[in-house]
PDB file of C-alpha atoms and ligand atoms in Angstrom:
ATOM      1  CA  MET F   1      74.404   5.797 -18.532  1.00  0.00           C
ATOM      2  CA  ARG F   2      76.484   2.618 -18.264  1.00  0.00           C
ATOM      3  CA  LEU F   3      79.557   2.717 -20.462  1.00  0.00           C
ATOM      4  CA  GLY F   4      82.441   0.310 -20.950  1.00  0.00           C
ATOM      5  CA  ALA F   5      86.026   1.521 -21.141  1.00  0.00           C
ATOM      6  CA  ALA F   6      89.319  -0.201 -21.841  1.00  0.00           C
ATOM      7  CA  GLU F   7      92.776   1.299 -21.712  1.00  0.00           C
ATOM      8  CA  VAL F   8      95.035  -1.018 -23.688  1.00  0.00           C
ATOM      9  CA  GLY F   9      98.640  -0.660 -22.576  1.00  0.00           C
ATOM     10  CA  GLY F  10     101.834  -2.558 -23.245  1.00  0.00           C
ATOM     11  CA  THR F  11     101.617  -4.611 -20.057  1.00  0.00           C
ATOM     12  CA  LYS F  12      97.938  -4.537 -19.064  1.00  0.00           C
ATOM     13  CA  VAL F  13      94.425  -3.715 -20.195  1.00  0.00           C
ATOM     14  CA  PHE F  14      92.520  -1.655 -17.619  1.00  0.00           C
ATOM     15  CA  CYS F  15      88.791  -2.297 -18.121  1.00  0.00           C
ATOM     16  CA  LEU F  16      85.991  -0.562 -16.309  1.00  0.00           C
ATOM     17  CA  VAL F  17      82.257   0.029 -16.341  1.00  0.00           C
ATOM     18  CA  GLY F  18      80.757   3.303 -15.205  1.00  0.00           C
ATOM     19  CA  SER F  19      79.712   6.757 -16.275  1.00  0.00           C
ATOM     20  CA  ASP F  20      82.539   8.953 -14.954  1.00  0.00           C
ATOM     21  CA  PRO F  21      85.632   8.654 -12.710  1.00  0.00           C
ATOM     22  CA  ASN F  22      83.473   9.017  -9.574  1.00  0.00           C
ATOM     23  CA  HIS F  23      80.953   6.424 -10.667  1.00  0.00           C
ATOM     24  CA  ILE F  24      82.885   3.291 -11.537  1.00  0.00           C
ATOM     25  CA  VAL F  25      80.853   0.189 -10.796  1.00  0.00           C
ATOM     26  CA  ALA F  26      83.324  -2.488 -11.891  1.00  0.00           C
ATOM     27  CA  GLN F  27      86.924  -2.692 -12.970  1.00  0.00           C
ATOM     28  CA  THR F  28      89.602  -5.229 -13.757  1.00  0.00           C
ATOM     29  CA  ARG F  29      93.162  -5.392 -15.033  1.00  0.00           C
ATOM     30  CA  ILE F  30      94.019  -8.007 -17.636  1.00  0.00           C
ATOM     31  CA  PRO F  31      97.650  -8.761 -18.573  1.00  0.00           C
ATOM     32  CA  THR F  32      98.438  -7.855 -22.195  1.00  0.00           C
ATOM     33  CA  ARG F  33      99.382 -11.138 -23.880  1.00  0.00           C
ATOM     34  CA  ARG F  34      98.731 -12.119 -27.494  1.00  0.00           C
ATOM     35  CA  PRO F  35      95.867 -10.140 -29.067  1.00  0.00           C
ATOM     36  CA  THR F  36      93.328 -12.956 -29.435  1.00  0.00           C
ATOM     37  CA  GLU F  37      93.560 -14.253 -25.865  1.00  0.00           C
ATOM     38  CA  THR F  38      93.778 -10.755 -24.370  1.00  0.00           C
ATOM     39  CA  LEU F  39      90.696  -9.534 -26.240  1.00  0.00           C
ATOM     40  CA  ALA F  40      88.830 -12.743 -25.287  1.00  0.00           C
ATOM     41  CA  GLU F  41      89.356 -11.882 -21.609  1.00  0.00           C
ATOM     42  CA  VAL F  42      88.242  -8.309 -22.221  1.00  0.00           C
ATOM     43  CA  PHE F  43      85.054  -9.551 -23.906  1.00  0.00           C
ATOM     44  CA  ALA F  44      84.425 -11.979 -21.008  1.00  0.00           C
ATOM     45  CA  PHE F  45      84.659  -9.107 -18.485  1.00  0.00           C
ATOM     46  CA  PHE F  46      82.183  -6.911 -20.349  1.00  0.00           C
ATOM     47  CA  ARG F  47      79.792  -9.815 -21.065  1.00  0.00           C
ATOM     48  CA  HIS F  48      79.764 -10.653 -17.367  1.00  0.00           C
ATOM     49  CA  GLU F  49      79.055  -7.001 -16.502  1.00  0.00           C
ATOM     50  CA  VAL F  50      76.189  -6.896 -19.003  1.00  0.00           C
ATOM     51  CA  SER F  51      74.622 -10.096 -17.681  1.00  0.00           C
ATOM     52  CA  SER F  52      75.014  -9.117 -14.015  1.00  0.00           C
ATOM     53  CA  GLY F  53      74.431  -5.339 -14.149  1.00  0.00           C
ATOM     54  CA  GLY F  54      72.555  -4.491 -17.331  1.00  0.00           C
ATOM     55  CA  PRO F  55      73.341  -3.290 -20.830  1.00  0.00           C
ATOM     56  CA  LEU F  56      76.134  -0.917 -21.819  1.00  0.00           C
ATOM     57  CA  ALA F  57      75.552   1.970 -24.236  1.00  0.00           C
ATOM     58  CA  ALA F  58      78.976   1.766 -25.894  1.00  0.00           C
ATOM     59  CA  ILE F  59      82.606   0.783 -25.430  1.00  0.00           C
ATOM     60  CA  GLY F  60      85.535   3.193 -25.559  1.00  0.00           C
ATOM     61  CA  ILE F  61      89.062   1.989 -26.218  1.00  0.00           C
ATOM     62  CA  ALA F  62      92.164   4.040 -25.443  1.00  0.00           C
ATOM     63  CA  SER F  63      95.109   2.182 -26.918  1.00  0.00           C
ATOM     64  CA  PHE F  64      98.821   2.390 -27.443  1.00  0.00           C
ATOM     65  CA  GLY F  65      99.570   3.202 -31.046  1.00  0.00           C
ATOM     66  CA  PRO F  66     100.259   4.016 -33.681  1.00  0.00           C
ATOM     67  CA  LEU F  67      96.600   3.649 -34.669  1.00  0.00           C
ATOM     68  CA  GLU F  68      94.849   4.131 -37.981  1.00  0.00           C
ATOM     69  CA  LEU F  69      92.113   6.639 -37.068  1.00  0.00           C
ATOM     70  CA  ARG F  70      90.980   7.844 -40.490  1.00  0.00           C
ATOM     71  CA  ARG F  71      87.434   6.545 -40.777  1.00  0.00           C
ATOM     72  CA  SER F  72      87.607   6.347 -44.551  1.00  0.00           C
ATOM     73  CA  HIS F  73      90.726   4.171 -44.440  1.00  0.00           C
ATOM     74  CA  PRO F  74      90.286   0.398 -45.031  1.00  0.00           C
ATOM     75  CA  ARG F  75      92.414  -0.229 -41.927  1.00  0.00           C
ATOM     76  CA  TYR F  76      90.430   2.150 -39.671  1.00  0.00           C
ATOM     77  CA  GLY F  77      90.707   0.980 -36.072  1.00  0.00           C
ATOM     78  CA  PHE F  78      93.865  -1.083 -36.565  1.00  0.00           C
ATOM     79  CA  ILE F  79      97.086  -0.803 -34.601  1.00  0.00           C
ATOM     80  CA  ARG F  80      99.674  -0.111 -37.267  1.00  0.00           C
ATOM     81  CA  THR F  81     103.314  -1.233 -37.134  1.00  0.00           C
ATOM     82  CA  THR F  82     104.367  -1.428 -33.490  1.00  0.00           C
ATOM     83  CA  PRO F  83     107.509  -2.836 -31.884  1.00  0.00           C
ATOM     84  CA  LYS F  84     105.258  -4.796 -29.497  1.00  0.00           C
ATOM     85  CA  PRO F  85     105.409  -8.427 -30.689  1.00  0.00           C
ATOM     86  CA  ASP F  86     102.165  -9.817 -32.215  1.00  0.00           C
ATOM     87  CA  TRP F  87     100.275  -6.491 -32.001  1.00  0.00           C
ATOM     88  CA  SER F  88     101.073  -4.973 -35.404  1.00  0.00           C
ATOM     89  CA  ASP F  89      98.121  -4.825 -37.790  1.00  0.00           C
ATOM     90  CA  VAL F  90      95.568  -5.844 -35.122  1.00  0.00           C
ATOM     91  CA  ASP F  91      91.960  -4.654 -35.529  1.00  0.00           C
ATOM     92  CA  MET F  92      90.876  -2.990 -32.264  1.00  0.00           C
ATOM     93  CA  VAL F  93      87.355  -1.996 -33.349  1.00  0.00           C
ATOM     94  CA  GLY F  94      85.759  -4.688 -35.557  1.00  0.00           C
ATOM     95  CA  PRO F  95      86.156  -7.663 -33.180  1.00  0.00           C
ATOM     96  CA  VAL F  96      84.927  -5.634 -30.190  1.00  0.00           C
ATOM     97  CA  ARG F  97      81.901  -4.380 -32.103  1.00  0.00           C
ATOM     98  CA  SER F  98      80.930  -7.850 -33.287  1.00  0.00           C
ATOM     99  CA  ALA F  99      81.696  -9.642 -30.003  1.00  0.00           C
ATOM    100  CA  LEU F 100      79.698  -7.213 -27.843  1.00  0.00           C
ATOM    101  CA  GLY F 101      77.256  -5.756 -30.388  1.00  0.00           C
ATOM    102  CA  LEU F 102      77.968  -2.192 -29.264  1.00  0.00           C
ATOM    103  CA  PRO F 103      79.218   1.058 -30.810  1.00  0.00           C
ATOM    104  CA  VAL F 104      82.972   1.407 -30.280  1.00  0.00           C
ATOM    105  CA  GLY F 105      84.981   4.609 -29.904  1.00  0.00           C
ATOM    106  CA  LEU F 106      88.754   4.437 -30.338  1.00  0.00           C
ATOM    107  CA  ASP F 107      91.657   6.819 -29.914  1.00  0.00           C
ATOM    108  CA  THR F 108      95.206   6.803 -28.604  1.00  0.00           C
ATOM    109  CA  ASP F 109      95.814   6.539 -24.871  1.00  0.00           C
ATOM    110  CA  VAL F 110      97.242  10.065 -24.726  1.00  0.00           C
ATOM    111  CA  ASN F 111      94.397  11.590 -26.749  1.00  0.00           C
ATOM    112  CA  ALA F 112      91.895   9.848 -24.485  1.00  0.00           C
ATOM    113  CA  ALA F 113      93.693  11.139 -21.407  1.00  0.00           C
ATOM    114  CA  ALA F 114      93.503  14.653 -22.862  1.00  0.00           C
ATOM    115  CA  LEU F 115      89.735  14.291 -23.288  1.00  0.00           C
ATOM    116  CA  ALA F 116      89.392  13.085 -19.691  1.00  0.00           C
ATOM    117  CA  GLU F 117      91.449  15.971 -18.289  1.00  0.00           C
ATOM    118  CA  GLY F 118      89.201  18.286 -20.320  1.00  0.00           C
ATOM    119  CA  ARG F 119      85.955  16.826 -19.010  1.00  0.00           C
ATOM    120  CA  TRP F 120      86.853  16.067 -15.392  1.00  0.00           C
ATOM    121  CA  GLY F 121      90.411  17.149 -14.690  1.00  0.00           C
ATOM    122  CA  ALA F 122      92.895  19.987 -14.937  1.00  0.00           C
ATOM    123  CA  ALA F 123      91.576  21.434 -18.227  1.00  0.00           C
ATOM    124  CA  ARG F 124      87.895  21.465 -17.279  1.00  0.00           C
ATOM    125  CA  GLY F 125      85.940  24.221 -18.983  1.00  0.00           C
ATOM    126  CA  LEU F 126      88.589  24.885 -21.657  1.00  0.00           C
ATOM    127  CA  ASP F 127      88.199  24.055 -25.335  1.00  0.00           C
ATOM    128  CA  THR F 128      91.796  24.405 -26.577  1.00  0.00           C
ATOM    129  CA  PHE F 129      94.530  22.779 -24.498  1.00  0.00           C
ATOM    130  CA  VAL F 130      97.233  20.154 -24.596  1.00  0.00           C
ATOM    131  CA  TYR F 131      97.885  17.199 -22.348  1.00  0.00           C
ATOM    132  CA  MET F 132     101.466  15.976 -22.236  1.00  0.00           C
ATOM    133  CA  THR F 133     102.550  12.765 -20.567  1.00  0.00           C
ATOM    134  CA  VAL F 134     106.221  12.428 -19.708  1.00  0.00           C
ATOM    135  CA  GLY F 135     106.913   8.794 -18.914  1.00  0.00           C
ATOM    136  CA  THR F 136     109.396   6.524 -20.675  1.00  0.00           C
ATOM    137  CA  GLY F 137     108.532   8.500 -23.800  1.00  0.00           C
ATOM    138  CA  ILE F 138     106.622  11.726 -24.347  1.00  0.00           C
ATOM    139  CA  GLY F 139     103.077  11.797 -25.716  1.00  0.00           C
ATOM    140  CA  VAL F 140     100.938  14.831 -26.340  1.00  0.00           C
ATOM    141  CA  GLY F 141      97.206  15.030 -27.011  1.00  0.00           C
ATOM    142  CA  ALA F 142      95.923  18.321 -28.375  1.00  0.00           C
ATOM    143  CA  VAL F 143      92.290  19.416 -28.063  1.00  0.00           C
ATOM    144  CA  VAL F 144      91.470  22.326 -30.360  1.00  0.00           C
ATOM    145  CA  GLU F 145      88.042  23.972 -30.150  1.00  0.00           C
ATOM    146  CA  GLY F 146      86.723  20.910 -28.345  1.00  0.00           C
ATOM    147  CA  ARG F 147      88.023  18.358 -30.816  1.00  0.00           C
ATOM    148  CA  ILE F 148      91.008  16.084 -30.564  1.00  0.00           C
ATOM    149  CA  LEU F 149      93.452  17.122 -33.247  1.00  0.00           C
ATOM    150  CA  HIS F 150      93.639  14.435 -35.957  1.00  0.00           C
ATOM    151  CA  GLY F 151      94.781  14.673 -39.515  1.00  0.00           C
ATOM    152  CA  LEU F 152      96.944  12.351 -41.513  1.00  0.00           C
ATOM    153  CA  GLY F 153      97.322  10.057 -38.531  1.00  0.00           C
ATOM    154  CA  HIS F 154      97.627  11.652 -35.124  1.00  0.00           C
ATOM    155  CA  PRO F 155     100.103  14.397 -34.248  1.00  0.00           C
ATOM    156  CA  GLU F 156     103.412  13.265 -32.728  1.00  0.00           C
ATOM    157  CA  ILE F 157     104.296  16.365 -30.757  1.00  0.00           C
ATOM    158  CA  GLY F 158     106.654  14.361 -28.517  1.00  0.00           C
ATOM    159  CA  HIS F 159     109.020  14.235 -31.488  1.00  0.00           C
ATOM    160  CA  VAL F 160     109.283  17.958 -32.265  1.00  0.00           C
ATOM    161  CA  SER F 161     112.786  19.400 -32.540  1.00  0.00           C
ATOM    162  CA  VAL F 162     114.157  21.249 -29.545  1.00  0.00           C
ATOM    163  CA  ALA F 163     117.047  23.678 -29.344  1.00  0.00           C
ATOM    164  CA  ARG F 164     120.044  22.091 -27.668  1.00  0.00           C
ATOM    165  CA  GLN F 165     121.129  23.603 -24.351  1.00  0.00           C
ATOM    166  CA  ALA F 166     124.542  25.262 -24.419  1.00  0.00           C
ATOM    167  CA  GLY F 167     127.287  22.781 -23.553  1.00  0.00           C
ATOM    168  CA  ASP F 168     125.017  19.730 -23.664  1.00  0.00           C
ATOM    169  CA  ASP F 169     126.701  16.971 -25.666  1.00  0.00           C
ATOM    170  CA  PHE F 170     124.224  14.167 -24.857  1.00  0.00           C
ATOM    171  CA  ALA F 171     123.410  12.512 -28.204  1.00  0.00           C
ATOM    172  CA  GLY F 172     119.730  11.988 -27.374  1.00  0.00           C
ATOM    173  CA  HIS F 173     117.759   8.772 -27.073  1.00  0.00           C
ATOM    174  CA  CYS F 174     115.095   8.761 -29.806  1.00  0.00           C
ATOM    175  CA  PRO F 175     115.679   5.834 -32.216  1.00  0.00           C
ATOM    176  CA  PHE F 176     114.384   7.992 -35.080  1.00  0.00           C
ATOM    177  CA  HIS F 177     115.715  11.476 -34.387  1.00  0.00           C
ATOM    178  CA  GLY F 178     118.271  11.267 -31.596  1.00  0.00           C
ATOM    179  CA  ASP F 179     117.815  14.634 -29.932  1.00  0.00           C
ATOM    180  CA  CYS F 180     114.114  15.433 -30.472  1.00  0.00           C
ATOM    181  CA  LEU F 181     111.981  16.367 -27.412  1.00  0.00           C
ATOM    182  CA  GLU F 182     111.396  12.729 -26.402  1.00  0.00           C
ATOM    183  CA  GLY F 183     115.046  11.936 -27.140  1.00  0.00           C
ATOM    184  CA  MET F 184     116.204  14.630 -24.720  1.00  0.00           C
ATOM    185  CA  ALA F 185     113.468  14.687 -22.057  1.00  0.00           C
ATOM    186  CA  GLY F 186     111.654  11.328 -21.974  1.00  0.00           C
ATOM    187  CA  GLY F 187     112.234   9.028 -18.999  1.00  0.00           C
ATOM    188  CA  ALA F 188     114.352   6.684 -21.143  1.00  0.00           C
ATOM    189  CA  ALA F 189     116.529   9.640 -22.155  1.00  0.00           C
ATOM    190  CA  ILE F 190     117.027  10.603 -18.505  1.00  0.00           C
ATOM    191  CA  THR F 191     118.062   7.031 -17.701  1.00  0.00           C
ATOM    192  CA  ALA F 192     120.457   6.963 -20.675  1.00  0.00           C
ATOM    193  CA  ARG F 193     121.970  10.315 -19.730  1.00  0.00           C
ATOM    194  CA  TRP F 194     122.463   9.695 -16.003  1.00  0.00           C
ATOM    195  CA  GLY F 195     122.870   5.924 -15.918  1.00  0.00           C
ATOM    196  CA  ARG F 196     119.778   5.413 -13.768  1.00  0.00           C
ATOM    197  CA  PRO F 197     116.119   6.433 -13.718  1.00  0.00           C
ATOM    198  CA  ALA F 198     115.084   9.935 -12.660  1.00  0.00           C
ATOM    199  CA  GLU F 199     113.498   8.789  -9.405  1.00  0.00           C
ATOM    200  CA  GLN F 200     116.861   7.356  -8.269  1.00  0.00           C
ATOM    201  CA  LEU F 201     118.726  10.660  -8.703  1.00  0.00           C
ATOM    202  CA  GLY F 202     119.521  12.914  -5.755  1.00  0.00           C
ATOM    203  CA  GLY F 203     121.508  15.959  -4.678  1.00  0.00           C
ATOM    204  CA  ASP F 204     123.407  17.927  -7.332  1.00  0.00           C
ATOM    205  CA  GLU F 205     122.660  15.333  -9.983  1.00  0.00           C
ATOM    206  CA  LEU F 206     118.915  15.646  -9.408  1.00  0.00           C
ATOM    207  CA  ARG F 207     119.158  19.446  -9.496  1.00  0.00           C
ATOM    208  CA  ALA F 208     121.082  19.338 -12.786  1.00  0.00           C
ATOM    209  CA  ALA F 209     118.679  16.765 -14.224  1.00  0.00           C
ATOM    210  CA  LEU F 210     115.660  18.878 -13.259  1.00  0.00           C
ATOM    211  CA  ARG F 211     117.159  21.999 -14.801  1.00  0.00           C
ATOM    212  CA  LEU F 212     117.826  20.211 -18.099  1.00  0.00           C
ATOM    213  CA  GLU F 213     114.442  18.483 -18.034  1.00  0.00           C
ATOM    214  CA  ALA F 214     112.646  21.782 -17.523  1.00  0.00           C
ATOM    215  CA  ALA F 215     114.659  23.465 -20.274  1.00  0.00           C
ATOM    216  CA  TYR F 216     113.901  20.766 -22.849  1.00  0.00           C
ATOM    217  CA  LEU F 217     110.233  20.442 -21.881  1.00  0.00           C
ATOM    218  CA  ALA F 218     109.911  24.225 -22.156  1.00  0.00           C
ATOM    219  CA  ALA F 219     111.617  24.179 -25.561  1.00  0.00           C
ATOM    220  CA  GLY F 220     109.061  21.607 -26.769  1.00  0.00           C
ATOM    221  CA  LEU F 221     106.164  23.442 -25.130  1.00  0.00           C
ATOM    222  CA  GLY F 222     107.257  26.706 -26.740  1.00  0.00           C
ATOM    223  CA  ASN F 223     106.681  25.058 -30.122  1.00  0.00           C
ATOM    224  CA  VAL F 224     103.268  23.882 -28.916  1.00  0.00           C
ATOM    225  CA  VAL F 225     102.327  27.360 -27.662  1.00  0.00           C
ATOM    226  CA  TYR F 226     103.219  28.915 -30.991  1.00  0.00           C
ATOM    227  CA  ALA F 227     101.593  26.189 -33.116  1.00  0.00           C
ATOM    228  CA  ILE F 228      98.335  25.606 -31.217  1.00  0.00           C
ATOM    229  CA  ALA F 229      97.834  28.582 -28.867  1.00  0.00           C
ATOM    230  CA  PRO F 230      96.569  26.412 -26.001  1.00  0.00           C
ATOM    231  CA  GLN F 231      94.661  27.994 -23.135  1.00  0.00           C
ATOM    232  CA  ARG F 232      96.450  25.599 -20.763  1.00  0.00           C
ATOM    233  CA  ILE F 233      99.124  22.899 -20.762  1.00  0.00           C
ATOM    234  CA  VAL F 234      98.500  19.878 -18.528  1.00  0.00           C
ATOM    235  CA  ILE F 235     101.447  17.592 -17.765  1.00  0.00           C
ATOM    236  CA  GLY F 236     101.203  14.067 -16.332  1.00  0.00           C
ATOM    237  CA  GLY F 237     103.304  10.899 -16.283  1.00  0.00           C
ATOM    238  CA  GLY F 238     105.949   9.617 -13.886  1.00  0.00           C
ATOM    239  CA  VAL F 239     108.642  12.183 -14.738  1.00  0.00           C
ATOM    240  CA  ALA F 240     106.165  15.043 -14.142  1.00  0.00           C
ATOM    241  CA  GLY F 241     106.048  13.911 -10.497  1.00  0.00           C
ATOM    242  CA  LEU F 242     109.707  14.851  -9.877  1.00  0.00           C
ATOM    243  CA  PRO F 243     109.804  17.329  -6.987  1.00  0.00           C
ATOM    244  CA  GLY F 244     110.091  20.964  -7.993  1.00  0.00           C
ATOM    245  CA  LEU F 245     109.769  20.402 -11.736  1.00  0.00           C
ATOM    246  CA  PHE F 246     106.738  22.630 -12.428  1.00  0.00           C
ATOM    247  CA  PRO F 247     108.170  25.968 -11.223  1.00  0.00           C
ATOM    248  CA  LEU F 248     111.296  25.258 -13.289  1.00  0.00           C
ATOM    249  CA  VAL F 249     109.238  24.449 -16.402  1.00  0.00           C
ATOM    250  CA  ARG F 250     107.215  27.671 -15.987  1.00  0.00           C
ATOM    251  CA  ALA F 251     110.393  29.753 -15.626  1.00  0.00           C
ATOM    252  CA  SER F 252     112.055  28.022 -18.601  1.00  0.00           C
ATOM    253  CA  LEU F 253     108.948  28.466 -20.732  1.00  0.00           C
ATOM    254  CA  ALA F 254     108.901  32.199 -19.970  1.00  0.00           C
ATOM    255  CA  LYS F 255     112.545  32.320 -21.101  1.00  0.00           C
ATOM    256  CA  THR F 256     111.743  30.343 -24.262  1.00  0.00           C
ATOM    257  CA  LEU F 257     108.826  32.617 -25.196  1.00  0.00           C
ATOM    258  CA  ALA F 258     111.013  35.672 -24.461  1.00  0.00           C
ATOM    259  CA  GLY F 259     108.051  37.998 -24.047  1.00  0.00           C
ATOM    260  CA  TYR F 260     106.424  37.168 -27.376  1.00  0.00           C
ATOM    261  CA  PRO F 261     103.510  37.496 -27.980  1.00  0.00           C
ATOM    262  CA  GLY F 262     103.354  39.037 -24.522  1.00  0.00           C
ATOM    263  CA  LEU F 263     100.199  37.355 -23.189  1.00  0.00           C
ATOM    264  CA  THR F 264      99.937  37.674 -19.415  1.00  0.00           C
ATOM    265  CA  GLU F 265      98.155  34.292 -19.377  1.00  0.00           C
ATOM    266  CA  HIS F 266     101.403  32.565 -20.410  1.00  0.00           C
ATOM    267  CA  ALA F 267     103.077  33.763 -17.225  1.00  0.00           C
ATOM    268  CA  ALA F 268     100.271  32.675 -14.880  1.00  0.00           C
ATOM    269  CA  ASP F 269     100.791  29.685 -12.600  1.00  0.00           C
ATOM    270  CA  ASP F 270      97.687  28.009 -14.035  1.00  0.00           C
ATOM    271  CA  PHE F 271      99.066  27.980 -17.591  1.00  0.00           C
ATOM    272  CA  VAL F 272     101.257  24.910 -17.006  1.00  0.00           C
ATOM    273  CA  VAL F 273      99.667  22.595 -14.444  1.00  0.00           C
ATOM    274  CA  PRO F 274      99.936  18.996 -13.205  1.00  0.00           C
ATOM    275  CA  ALA F 275      97.399  16.474 -14.468  1.00  0.00           C
ATOM    276  CA  ALA F 276      94.538  15.831 -12.067  1.00  0.00           C
ATOM    277  CA  LEU F 277      93.374  12.319 -12.890  1.00  0.00           C
ATOM    278  CA  GLY F 278      96.600  10.321 -12.488  1.00  0.00           C
ATOM    279  CA  SER F 279      96.425   6.737 -13.689  1.00  0.00           C
ATOM    280  CA  LEU F 280      92.652   7.095 -14.202  1.00  0.00           C
ATOM    281  CA  ALA F 281      93.144   9.541 -17.090  1.00  0.00           C
ATOM    282  CA  GLY F 282      93.458   6.824 -19.739  1.00  0.00           C
ATOM    283  CA  PRO F 283      90.468   4.698 -18.729  1.00  0.00           C
ATOM    284  CA  ALA F 284      88.395   7.815 -17.964  1.00  0.00           C
ATOM    285  CA  GLY F 285      89.274   9.033 -21.442  1.00  0.00           C
ATOM    286  CA  ALA F 286      87.987   5.737 -22.796  1.00  0.00           C
ATOM    287  CA  LEU F 287      84.688   6.577 -21.037  1.00  0.00           C
ATOM    288  CA  VAL F 288      84.579   9.861 -22.983  1.00  0.00           C
ATOM    289  CA  LEU F 289      85.217   7.921 -26.207  1.00  0.00           C
ATOM    290  CA  ALA F 290      82.397   5.514 -25.294  1.00  0.00           C
ATOM    291  CA  ASP F 291      80.066   8.412 -24.503  1.00  0.00           C
ATOM    292  CA  ARG F 292      80.811  10.006 -27.867  1.00  0.00           C
ATOM    293  CA  ALA F 293      80.360   6.684 -29.681  1.00  0.00           C
ATOM    294  CA  SER F 294      76.996   6.164 -27.973  1.00  0.00           C
ATOM    295  CA  ARG F 295      75.482   9.292 -29.526  1.00  0.00           C
ATOM    296  CA  PRO F 296      75.302   9.608 -33.263  1.00  0.00           C
ATOM    297  CA  GLY F 297      76.314  13.209 -33.686  1.00  0.00           C
ATOM    298  CA  PRO F 298      78.871  15.729 -34.755  1.00  0.00           C
ATOM    299  CA  PHE F 299      81.827  14.266 -32.851  1.00  0.00           C
ATOM    300  CA  PRO F 300      84.672  13.353 -35.148  1.00  0.00           C
ATOM    301  CA  SER F 301      85.976  10.610 -32.856  1.00  0.00           C
TER     302      SER F 301
HETATM  303 ZN1   ZN V   1     111.955  11.475 -31.954  1.00  0.00          ZN
END
């Protein structure tokens, strides 16, 4: 089945045509400018692919948010208020549907990435797991019994409260909460704390930064474990690539859980694992959204 996928990010839109990450027949990257001209280029790419390669069954869009995802809401499919200039209150579904005449599936970039890791990546075969991306900020997509968790909006697990480490007087870097998970452990927080980005740290500073990072990620993940009972936690994003972070996160998480509820699975090395799809997770997730949109059925998104 030929599907179209677009990951809409702050700096570029990654468009592709294919059926899965191993069968991508065309792809392009379009700079994110103003909505109208950016979407026009996206439409041109897909129209060209249809005329040269044959019809598409559906389009999936994985976008930065916040998005209105309640289907009954008059603004379903719109980007809500975003700091990105010109992109607040932009309809991401209607124009695509009418320009290309195809069903459109939409979700956030992190939710889409979670779906992709579930179908092809590090959470394959599981039905309840979380995908966390630790980049500039922290995003978390939760899949519960096979469905992406949605409710009144989408969850914002990156902003859960975390217990402060003893002796840590860093104020935190979240504009809303200061010392929430993202405010203590996002890439921007690391830069604010140390005066330069994580990948430029070395020696004792890097060791101290890793220890704090692991402690705060584990504090946030402890909340996730208790709230959602995931079978696995998959972590991606630039900060997750710091050397030696995963063993520290596993050890800190064990400390956070403190033996309760005593599941041996929580202590296994495959409970907290690196993401498998890398930068393809978002666009591959858009393929899952397209696939779901192409079949009228029980899928909620
Ligand atoms: Zn926050």
